[in-house]
Structure formats: C-alpha cells, structure tokens
N, CA, C and O atoms as a DFTB+ gen file, in Angstrom:
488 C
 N C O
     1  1     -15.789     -23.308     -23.962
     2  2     -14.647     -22.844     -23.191
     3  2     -14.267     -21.452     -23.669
     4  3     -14.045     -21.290     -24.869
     5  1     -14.161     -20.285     -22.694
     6  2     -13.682     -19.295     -22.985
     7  2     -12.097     -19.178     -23.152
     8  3     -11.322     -20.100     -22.896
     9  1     -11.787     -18.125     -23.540
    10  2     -10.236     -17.896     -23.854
    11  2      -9.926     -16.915     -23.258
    12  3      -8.745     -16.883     -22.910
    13  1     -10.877     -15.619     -22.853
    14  2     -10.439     -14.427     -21.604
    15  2     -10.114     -15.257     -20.274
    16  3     -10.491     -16.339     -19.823
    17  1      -9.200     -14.205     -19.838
    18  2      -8.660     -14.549     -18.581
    19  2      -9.790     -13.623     -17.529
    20  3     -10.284     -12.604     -18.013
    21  1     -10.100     -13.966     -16.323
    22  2     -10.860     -12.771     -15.621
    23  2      -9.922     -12.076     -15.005
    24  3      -9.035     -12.648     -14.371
    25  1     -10.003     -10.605     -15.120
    26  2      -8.707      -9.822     -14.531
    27  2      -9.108      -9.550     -12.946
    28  3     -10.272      -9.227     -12.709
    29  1      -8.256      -9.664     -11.968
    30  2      -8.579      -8.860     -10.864
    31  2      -8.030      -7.231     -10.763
    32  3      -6.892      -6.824     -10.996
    33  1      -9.340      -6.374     -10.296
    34  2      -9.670      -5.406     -10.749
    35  2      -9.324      -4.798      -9.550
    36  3      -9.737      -5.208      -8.465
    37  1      -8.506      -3.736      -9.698
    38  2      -8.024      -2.814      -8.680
    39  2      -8.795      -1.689      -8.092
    40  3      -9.306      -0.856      -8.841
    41  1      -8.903      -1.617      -6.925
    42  2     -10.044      -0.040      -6.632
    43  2      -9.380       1.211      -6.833
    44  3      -8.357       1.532      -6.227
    45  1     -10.009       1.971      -7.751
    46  2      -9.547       3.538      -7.663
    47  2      -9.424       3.868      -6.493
    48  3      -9.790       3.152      -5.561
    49  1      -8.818       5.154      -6.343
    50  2      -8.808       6.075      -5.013
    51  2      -9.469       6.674      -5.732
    52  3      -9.499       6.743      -6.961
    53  1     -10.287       7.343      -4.609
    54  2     -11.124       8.860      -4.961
    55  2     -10.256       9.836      -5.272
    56  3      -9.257      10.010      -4.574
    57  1     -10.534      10.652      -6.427
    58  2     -10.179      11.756      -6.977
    59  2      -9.556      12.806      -5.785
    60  3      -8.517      13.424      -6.018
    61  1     -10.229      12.946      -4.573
    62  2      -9.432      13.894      -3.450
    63  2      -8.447      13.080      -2.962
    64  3      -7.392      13.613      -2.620
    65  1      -8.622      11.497      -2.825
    66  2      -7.249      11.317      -2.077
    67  2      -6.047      10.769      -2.872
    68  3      -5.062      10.226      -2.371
    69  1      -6.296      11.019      -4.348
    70  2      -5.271      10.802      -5.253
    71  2      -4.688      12.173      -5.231
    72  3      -3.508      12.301      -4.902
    73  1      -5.415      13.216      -5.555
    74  2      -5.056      14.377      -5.238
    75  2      -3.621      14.783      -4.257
    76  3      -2.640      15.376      -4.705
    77  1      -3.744      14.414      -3.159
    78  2      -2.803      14.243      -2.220
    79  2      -1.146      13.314      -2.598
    80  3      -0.146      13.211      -1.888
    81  1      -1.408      12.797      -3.904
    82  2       0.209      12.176      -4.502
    83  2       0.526      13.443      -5.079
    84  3       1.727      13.562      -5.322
    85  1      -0.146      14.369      -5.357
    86  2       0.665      15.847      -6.099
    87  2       1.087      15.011      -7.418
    88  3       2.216      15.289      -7.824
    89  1       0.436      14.114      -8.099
    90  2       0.237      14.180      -9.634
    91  2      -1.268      13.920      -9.703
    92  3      -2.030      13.653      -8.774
    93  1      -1.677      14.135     -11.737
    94  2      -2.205      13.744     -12.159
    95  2      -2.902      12.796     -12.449
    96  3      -4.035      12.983     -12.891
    97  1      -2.265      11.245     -12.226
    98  2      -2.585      10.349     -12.900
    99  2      -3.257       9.584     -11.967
   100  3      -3.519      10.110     -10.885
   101  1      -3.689       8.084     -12.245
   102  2      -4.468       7.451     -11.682
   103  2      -3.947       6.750     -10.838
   104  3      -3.001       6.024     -11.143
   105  1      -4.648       6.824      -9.054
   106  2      -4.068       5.687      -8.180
   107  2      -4.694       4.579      -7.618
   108  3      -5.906       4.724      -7.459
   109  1      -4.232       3.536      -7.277
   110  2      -5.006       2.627      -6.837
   111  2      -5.135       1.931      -5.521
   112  3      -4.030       2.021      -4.987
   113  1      -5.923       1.307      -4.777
   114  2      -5.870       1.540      -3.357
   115  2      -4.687      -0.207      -3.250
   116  3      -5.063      -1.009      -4.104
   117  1      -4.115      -0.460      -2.840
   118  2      -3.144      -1.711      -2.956
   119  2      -3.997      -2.575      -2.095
   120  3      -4.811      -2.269      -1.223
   121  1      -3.501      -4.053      -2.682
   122  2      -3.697      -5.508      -1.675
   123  2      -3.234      -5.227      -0.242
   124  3      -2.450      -4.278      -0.275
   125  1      -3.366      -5.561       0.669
   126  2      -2.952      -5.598       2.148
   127  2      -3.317      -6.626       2.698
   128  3      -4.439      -7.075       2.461
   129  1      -2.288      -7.369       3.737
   130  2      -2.859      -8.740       4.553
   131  2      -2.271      -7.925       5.818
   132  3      -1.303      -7.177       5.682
   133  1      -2.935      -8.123       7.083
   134  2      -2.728      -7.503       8.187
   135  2      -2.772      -8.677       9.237
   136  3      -3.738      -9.357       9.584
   137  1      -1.635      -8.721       9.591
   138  2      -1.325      -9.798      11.066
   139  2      -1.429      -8.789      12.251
   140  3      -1.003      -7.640      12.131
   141  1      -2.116      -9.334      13.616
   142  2      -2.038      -8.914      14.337
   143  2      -1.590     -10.057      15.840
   144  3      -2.140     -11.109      16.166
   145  1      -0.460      -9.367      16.473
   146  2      -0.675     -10.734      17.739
   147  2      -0.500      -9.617      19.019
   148  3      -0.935      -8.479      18.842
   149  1       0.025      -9.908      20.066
   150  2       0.009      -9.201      21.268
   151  2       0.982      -8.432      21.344
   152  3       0.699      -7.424      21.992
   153  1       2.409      -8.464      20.824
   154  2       3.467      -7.605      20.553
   155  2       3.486      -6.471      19.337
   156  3       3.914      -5.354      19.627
   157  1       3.095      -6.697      18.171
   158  2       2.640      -5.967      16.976
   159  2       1.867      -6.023      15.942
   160  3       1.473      -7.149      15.639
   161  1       1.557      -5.218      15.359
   162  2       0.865      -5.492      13.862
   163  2       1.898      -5.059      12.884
   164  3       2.607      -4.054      12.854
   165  1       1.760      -6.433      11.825
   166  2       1.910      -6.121      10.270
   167  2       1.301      -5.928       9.188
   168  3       0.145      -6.332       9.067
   169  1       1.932      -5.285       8.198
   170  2       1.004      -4.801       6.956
   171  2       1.825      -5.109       6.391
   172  3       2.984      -4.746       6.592
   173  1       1.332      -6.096       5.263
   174  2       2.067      -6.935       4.214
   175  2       1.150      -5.774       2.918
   176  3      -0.053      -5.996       2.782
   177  1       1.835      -4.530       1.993
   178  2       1.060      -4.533       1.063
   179  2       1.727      -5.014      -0.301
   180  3       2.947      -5.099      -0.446
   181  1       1.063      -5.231      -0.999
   182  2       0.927      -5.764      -2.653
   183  2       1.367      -4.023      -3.419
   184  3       0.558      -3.128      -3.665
   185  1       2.779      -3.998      -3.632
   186  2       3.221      -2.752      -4.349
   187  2       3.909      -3.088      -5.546
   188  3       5.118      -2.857      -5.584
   189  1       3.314      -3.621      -6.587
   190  2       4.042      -4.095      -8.167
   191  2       4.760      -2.741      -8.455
   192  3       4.503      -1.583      -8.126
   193  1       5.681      -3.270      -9.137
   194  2       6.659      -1.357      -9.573
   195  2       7.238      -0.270      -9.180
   196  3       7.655       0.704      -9.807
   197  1       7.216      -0.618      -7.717
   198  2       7.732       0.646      -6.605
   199  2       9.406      -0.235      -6.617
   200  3       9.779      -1.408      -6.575
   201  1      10.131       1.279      -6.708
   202  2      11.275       1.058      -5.837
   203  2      11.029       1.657      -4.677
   204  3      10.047       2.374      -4.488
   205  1      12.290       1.289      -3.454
   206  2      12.293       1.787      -2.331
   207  2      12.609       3.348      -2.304
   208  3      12.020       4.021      -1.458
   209  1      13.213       3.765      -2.893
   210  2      12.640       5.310      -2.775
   211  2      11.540       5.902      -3.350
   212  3      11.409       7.078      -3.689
   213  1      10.948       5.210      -3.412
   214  2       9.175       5.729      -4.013
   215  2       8.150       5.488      -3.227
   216  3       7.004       5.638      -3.649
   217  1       8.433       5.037      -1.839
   218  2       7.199       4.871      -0.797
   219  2       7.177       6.075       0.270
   220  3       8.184       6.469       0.860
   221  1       6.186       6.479       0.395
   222  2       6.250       7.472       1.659
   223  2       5.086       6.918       2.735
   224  3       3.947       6.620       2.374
   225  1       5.526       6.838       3.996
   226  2       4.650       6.364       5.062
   227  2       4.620       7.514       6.224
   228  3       5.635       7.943       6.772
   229  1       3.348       7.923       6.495
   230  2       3.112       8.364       7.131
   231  2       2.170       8.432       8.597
   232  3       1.012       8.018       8.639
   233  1       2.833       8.982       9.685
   234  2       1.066       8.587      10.827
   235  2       0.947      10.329      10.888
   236  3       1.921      11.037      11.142
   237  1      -0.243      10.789      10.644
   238  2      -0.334      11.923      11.469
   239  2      -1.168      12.116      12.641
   240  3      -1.534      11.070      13.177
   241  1      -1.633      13.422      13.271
   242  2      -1.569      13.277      14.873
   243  2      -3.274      12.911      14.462
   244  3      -4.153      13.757      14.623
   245  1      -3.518      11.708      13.991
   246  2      -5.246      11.086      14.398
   247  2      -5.106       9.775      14.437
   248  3      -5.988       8.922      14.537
   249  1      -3.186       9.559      14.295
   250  2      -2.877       8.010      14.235
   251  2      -3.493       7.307      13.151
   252  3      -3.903       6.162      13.341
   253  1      -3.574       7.712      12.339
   254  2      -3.965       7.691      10.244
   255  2      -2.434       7.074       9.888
   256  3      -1.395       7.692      10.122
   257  1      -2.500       5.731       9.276
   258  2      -1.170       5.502       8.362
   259  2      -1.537       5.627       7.394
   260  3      -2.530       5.052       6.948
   261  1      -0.870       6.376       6.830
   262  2      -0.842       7.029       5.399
   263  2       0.124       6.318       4.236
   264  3       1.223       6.807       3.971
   265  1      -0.280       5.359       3.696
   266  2       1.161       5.096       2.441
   267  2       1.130       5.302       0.837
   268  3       0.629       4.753      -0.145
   269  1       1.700       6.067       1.044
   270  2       1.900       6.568      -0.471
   271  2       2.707       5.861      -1.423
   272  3       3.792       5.642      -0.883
   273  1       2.680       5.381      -2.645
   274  2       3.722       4.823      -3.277
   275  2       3.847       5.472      -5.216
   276  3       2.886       6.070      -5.701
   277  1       4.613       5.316      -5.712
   278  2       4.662       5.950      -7.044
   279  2       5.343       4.651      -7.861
   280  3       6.388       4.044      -7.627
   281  1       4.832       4.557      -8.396
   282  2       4.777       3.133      -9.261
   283  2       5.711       3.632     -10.417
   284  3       5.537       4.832     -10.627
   285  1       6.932       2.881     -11.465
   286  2       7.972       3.449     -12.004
   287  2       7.786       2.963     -13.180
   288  3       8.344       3.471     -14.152
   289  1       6.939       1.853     -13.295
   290  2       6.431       1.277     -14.641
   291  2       5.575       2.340     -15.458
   292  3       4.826       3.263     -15.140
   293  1       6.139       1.652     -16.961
   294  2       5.422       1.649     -18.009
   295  2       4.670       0.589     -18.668
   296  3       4.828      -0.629     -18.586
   297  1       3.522       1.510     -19.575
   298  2       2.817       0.435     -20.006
   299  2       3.686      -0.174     -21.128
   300  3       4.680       0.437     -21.520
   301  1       3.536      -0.677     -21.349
   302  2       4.486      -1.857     -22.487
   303  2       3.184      -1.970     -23.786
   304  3       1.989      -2.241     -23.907
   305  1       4.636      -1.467     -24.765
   306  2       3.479      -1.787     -26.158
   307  2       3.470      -3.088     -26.567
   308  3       4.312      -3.904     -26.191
   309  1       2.134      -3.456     -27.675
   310  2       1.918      -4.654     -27.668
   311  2       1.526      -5.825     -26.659
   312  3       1.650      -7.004     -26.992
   313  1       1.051      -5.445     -25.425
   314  2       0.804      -6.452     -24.295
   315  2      -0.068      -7.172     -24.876
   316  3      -1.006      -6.666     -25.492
   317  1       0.106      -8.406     -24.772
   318  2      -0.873      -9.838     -24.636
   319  2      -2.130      -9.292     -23.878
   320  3      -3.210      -8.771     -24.156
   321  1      -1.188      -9.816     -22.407
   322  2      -2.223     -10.213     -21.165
   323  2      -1.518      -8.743     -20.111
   324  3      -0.455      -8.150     -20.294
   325  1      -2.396      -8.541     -19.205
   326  2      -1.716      -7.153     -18.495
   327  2      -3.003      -8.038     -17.346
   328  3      -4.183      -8.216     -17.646
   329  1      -2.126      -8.602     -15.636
   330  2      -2.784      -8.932     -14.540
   331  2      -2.729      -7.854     -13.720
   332  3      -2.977      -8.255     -12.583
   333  1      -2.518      -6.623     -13.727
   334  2      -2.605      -5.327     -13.155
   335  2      -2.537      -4.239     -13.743
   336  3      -1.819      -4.138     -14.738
   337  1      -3.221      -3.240     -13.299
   338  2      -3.203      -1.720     -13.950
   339  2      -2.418      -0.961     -13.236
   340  3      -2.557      -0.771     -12.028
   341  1      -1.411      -0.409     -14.052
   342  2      -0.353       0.544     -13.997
   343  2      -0.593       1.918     -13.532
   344  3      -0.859       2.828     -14.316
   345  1      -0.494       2.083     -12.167
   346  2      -0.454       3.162     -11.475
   347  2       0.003       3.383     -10.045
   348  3       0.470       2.452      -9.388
   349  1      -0.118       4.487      -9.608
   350  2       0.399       5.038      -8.350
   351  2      -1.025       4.400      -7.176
   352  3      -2.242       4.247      -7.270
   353  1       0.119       4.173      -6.048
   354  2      -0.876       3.752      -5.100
   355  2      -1.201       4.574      -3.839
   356  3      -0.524       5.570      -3.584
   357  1      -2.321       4.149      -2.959
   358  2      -2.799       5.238      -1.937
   359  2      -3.634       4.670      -1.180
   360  3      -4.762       4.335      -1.541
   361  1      -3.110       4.488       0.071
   362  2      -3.798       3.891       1.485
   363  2      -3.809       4.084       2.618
   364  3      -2.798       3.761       3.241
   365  1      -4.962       4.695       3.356
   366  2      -4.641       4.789       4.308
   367  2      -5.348       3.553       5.766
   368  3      -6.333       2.850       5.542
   369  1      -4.758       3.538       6.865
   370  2      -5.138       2.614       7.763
   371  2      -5.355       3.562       9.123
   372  3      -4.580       4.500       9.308
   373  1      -6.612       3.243      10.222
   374  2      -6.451       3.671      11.491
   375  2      -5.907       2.881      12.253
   376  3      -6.131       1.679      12.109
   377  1      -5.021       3.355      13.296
   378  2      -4.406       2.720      14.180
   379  2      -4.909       3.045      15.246
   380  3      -5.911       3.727      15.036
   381  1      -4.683       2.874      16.432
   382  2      -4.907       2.862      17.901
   383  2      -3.466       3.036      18.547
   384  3      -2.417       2.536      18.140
   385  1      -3.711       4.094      19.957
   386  2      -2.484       4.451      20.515
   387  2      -2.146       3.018      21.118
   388  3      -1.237       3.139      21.939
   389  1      -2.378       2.305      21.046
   390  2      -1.756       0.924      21.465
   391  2      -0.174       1.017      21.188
   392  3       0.719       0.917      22.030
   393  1      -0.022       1.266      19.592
   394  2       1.150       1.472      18.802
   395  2       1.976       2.451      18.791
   396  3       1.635       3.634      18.769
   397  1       3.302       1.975      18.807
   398  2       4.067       2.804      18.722
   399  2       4.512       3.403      17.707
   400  3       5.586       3.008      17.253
   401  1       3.996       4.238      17.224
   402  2       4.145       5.116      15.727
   403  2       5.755       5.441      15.325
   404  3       6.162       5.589      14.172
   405  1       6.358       5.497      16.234
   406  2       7.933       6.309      16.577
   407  2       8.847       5.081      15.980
   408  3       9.991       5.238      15.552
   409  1       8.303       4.116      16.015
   410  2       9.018       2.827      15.888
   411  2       8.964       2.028      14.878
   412  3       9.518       0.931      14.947
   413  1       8.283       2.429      13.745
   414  2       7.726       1.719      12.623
   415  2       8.942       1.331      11.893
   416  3       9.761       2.158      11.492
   417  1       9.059      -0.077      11.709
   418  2      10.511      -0.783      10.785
   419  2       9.312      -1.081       9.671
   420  3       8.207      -1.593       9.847
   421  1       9.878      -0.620       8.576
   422  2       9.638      -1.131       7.217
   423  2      10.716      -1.507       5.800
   424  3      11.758      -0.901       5.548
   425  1      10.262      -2.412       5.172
   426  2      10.877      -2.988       4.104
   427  2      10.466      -3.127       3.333
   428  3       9.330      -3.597       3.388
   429  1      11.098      -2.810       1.943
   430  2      10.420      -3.056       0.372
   431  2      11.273      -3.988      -0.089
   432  3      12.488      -3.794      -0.116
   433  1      10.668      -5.155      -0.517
   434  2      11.351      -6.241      -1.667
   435  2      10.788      -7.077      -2.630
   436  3       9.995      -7.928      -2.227
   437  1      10.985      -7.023      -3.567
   438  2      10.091      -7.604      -4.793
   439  2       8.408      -7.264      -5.050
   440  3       7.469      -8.043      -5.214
   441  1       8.458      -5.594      -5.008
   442  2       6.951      -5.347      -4.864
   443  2       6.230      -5.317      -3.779
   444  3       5.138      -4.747      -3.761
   445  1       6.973      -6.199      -2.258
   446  2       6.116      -6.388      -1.260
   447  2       6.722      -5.643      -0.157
   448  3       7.907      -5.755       0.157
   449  1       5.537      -4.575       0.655
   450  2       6.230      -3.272       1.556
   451  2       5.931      -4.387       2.799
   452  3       4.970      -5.149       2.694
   453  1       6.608      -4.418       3.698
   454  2       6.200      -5.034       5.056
   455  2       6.746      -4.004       5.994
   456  3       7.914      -3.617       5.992
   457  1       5.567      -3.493       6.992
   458  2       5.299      -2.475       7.802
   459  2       5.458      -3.014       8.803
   460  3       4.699      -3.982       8.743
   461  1       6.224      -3.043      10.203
   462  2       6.194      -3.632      11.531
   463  2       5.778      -2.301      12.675
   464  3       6.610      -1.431      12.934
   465  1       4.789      -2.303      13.109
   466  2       4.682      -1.278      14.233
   467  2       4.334      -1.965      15.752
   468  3       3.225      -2.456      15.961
   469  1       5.344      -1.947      16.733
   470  2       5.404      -3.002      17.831
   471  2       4.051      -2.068      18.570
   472  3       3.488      -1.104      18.052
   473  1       3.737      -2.713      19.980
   474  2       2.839      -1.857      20.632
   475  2       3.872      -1.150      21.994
   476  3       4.872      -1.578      22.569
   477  1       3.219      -0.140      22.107
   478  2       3.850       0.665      23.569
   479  2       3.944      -0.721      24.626
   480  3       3.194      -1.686      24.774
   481  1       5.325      -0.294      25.314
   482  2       5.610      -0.784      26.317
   483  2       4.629      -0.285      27.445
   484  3       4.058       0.790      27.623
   485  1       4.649      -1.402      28.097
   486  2       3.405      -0.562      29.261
   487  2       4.331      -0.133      30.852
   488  3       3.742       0.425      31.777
C-alpha cells in the first residue's frame, strides 16, 4: 500500500497566453463543465482563490470568451498535502453568434464562476 496521494495536475497556459495577465507568474488553464440547452449555455469554472474582483471576462469581435482570473492565495509554509497549484488562471472559449454576448450574467461564489449567456432572440 502506498501512502502518496495522486495529485490532479493542472495544465499550464502557454507562455504567450499567460503573457496576456500582464504578470510574471504562472497560469493555469481552469476545470470547466459546460451545459448547453435551447435557451443558453453555461460555464461552470473551477476558480480556487479568486475573489470577485479578480475575474475579468471578456468576448472580443471573433466571439472568443476570454476569462481571466488572479488567484489571491499564498503558498502556505509547511504544507502536508497541497490538491492544487497556486496560480493565476487563463481560458479562453469559442462561441457562435447564436449568443448573446451583450447579455452575459455571471457569478463568483466559493471558487465557482458561473457564466450564463442566453441565445439571440430570433
């Protein structure tokens, strides 16, 4: 019987699109679960350490969601066990003009961003 835990391992962002947080340090691409039904899509992402003024969401004109987040944690001395690596996050998603970009309701609570973008009225 082993005694390591197996960690789940976060994906870097590439060096250019970390670049784009305007720091230094290391970011990571976040968890996401994506619902879709006939009225809208959601994006549930996985953001450990963000407050709500530390997310920036963006669409620009190629309909690219862009979410930026800046993570407020420190590493903690002496850690045991550490189930995530401490850093800034960076994701982007394509959308389709289906959506209404203009309309995006979002919420941050306990780490978890939930993105609502309804579709154009027809």
């Amino acid at each position: 019987m082993t005694t390591d835990l197996e960690k789940r391992k976060k994906q870097e962002v590439s060096s250019t699109a970390a670049e784009q947080l305007n720091h230094s340090g290391i970011a990571y691409s976040p968890d996401v679960d994506i619902y879709v039904s006939e009225d809208e899509i959601v994006f549930i992402v996985d953001l450990p350490g963000v407050s709500k003024g530390d997310v920036n969401i963006q669409v620009d004109e190629n309909n690219s969601l862009i979410i930026k987040a800046k993570n407020g944690q420190k590493l903690l001395d002496g850690i045991s066990m550490q189930q995530y690596k401490i850093g800034d996050y960076y994701r982007i998603f394509q959308t389709s003009d289906d959506y209404d970009k203009e309309k995006i309701k979002a919420s941050l609570e306990n780490g978890l961003l939930e993105l609502i973008i309804p579709k154009k009225e027809s």
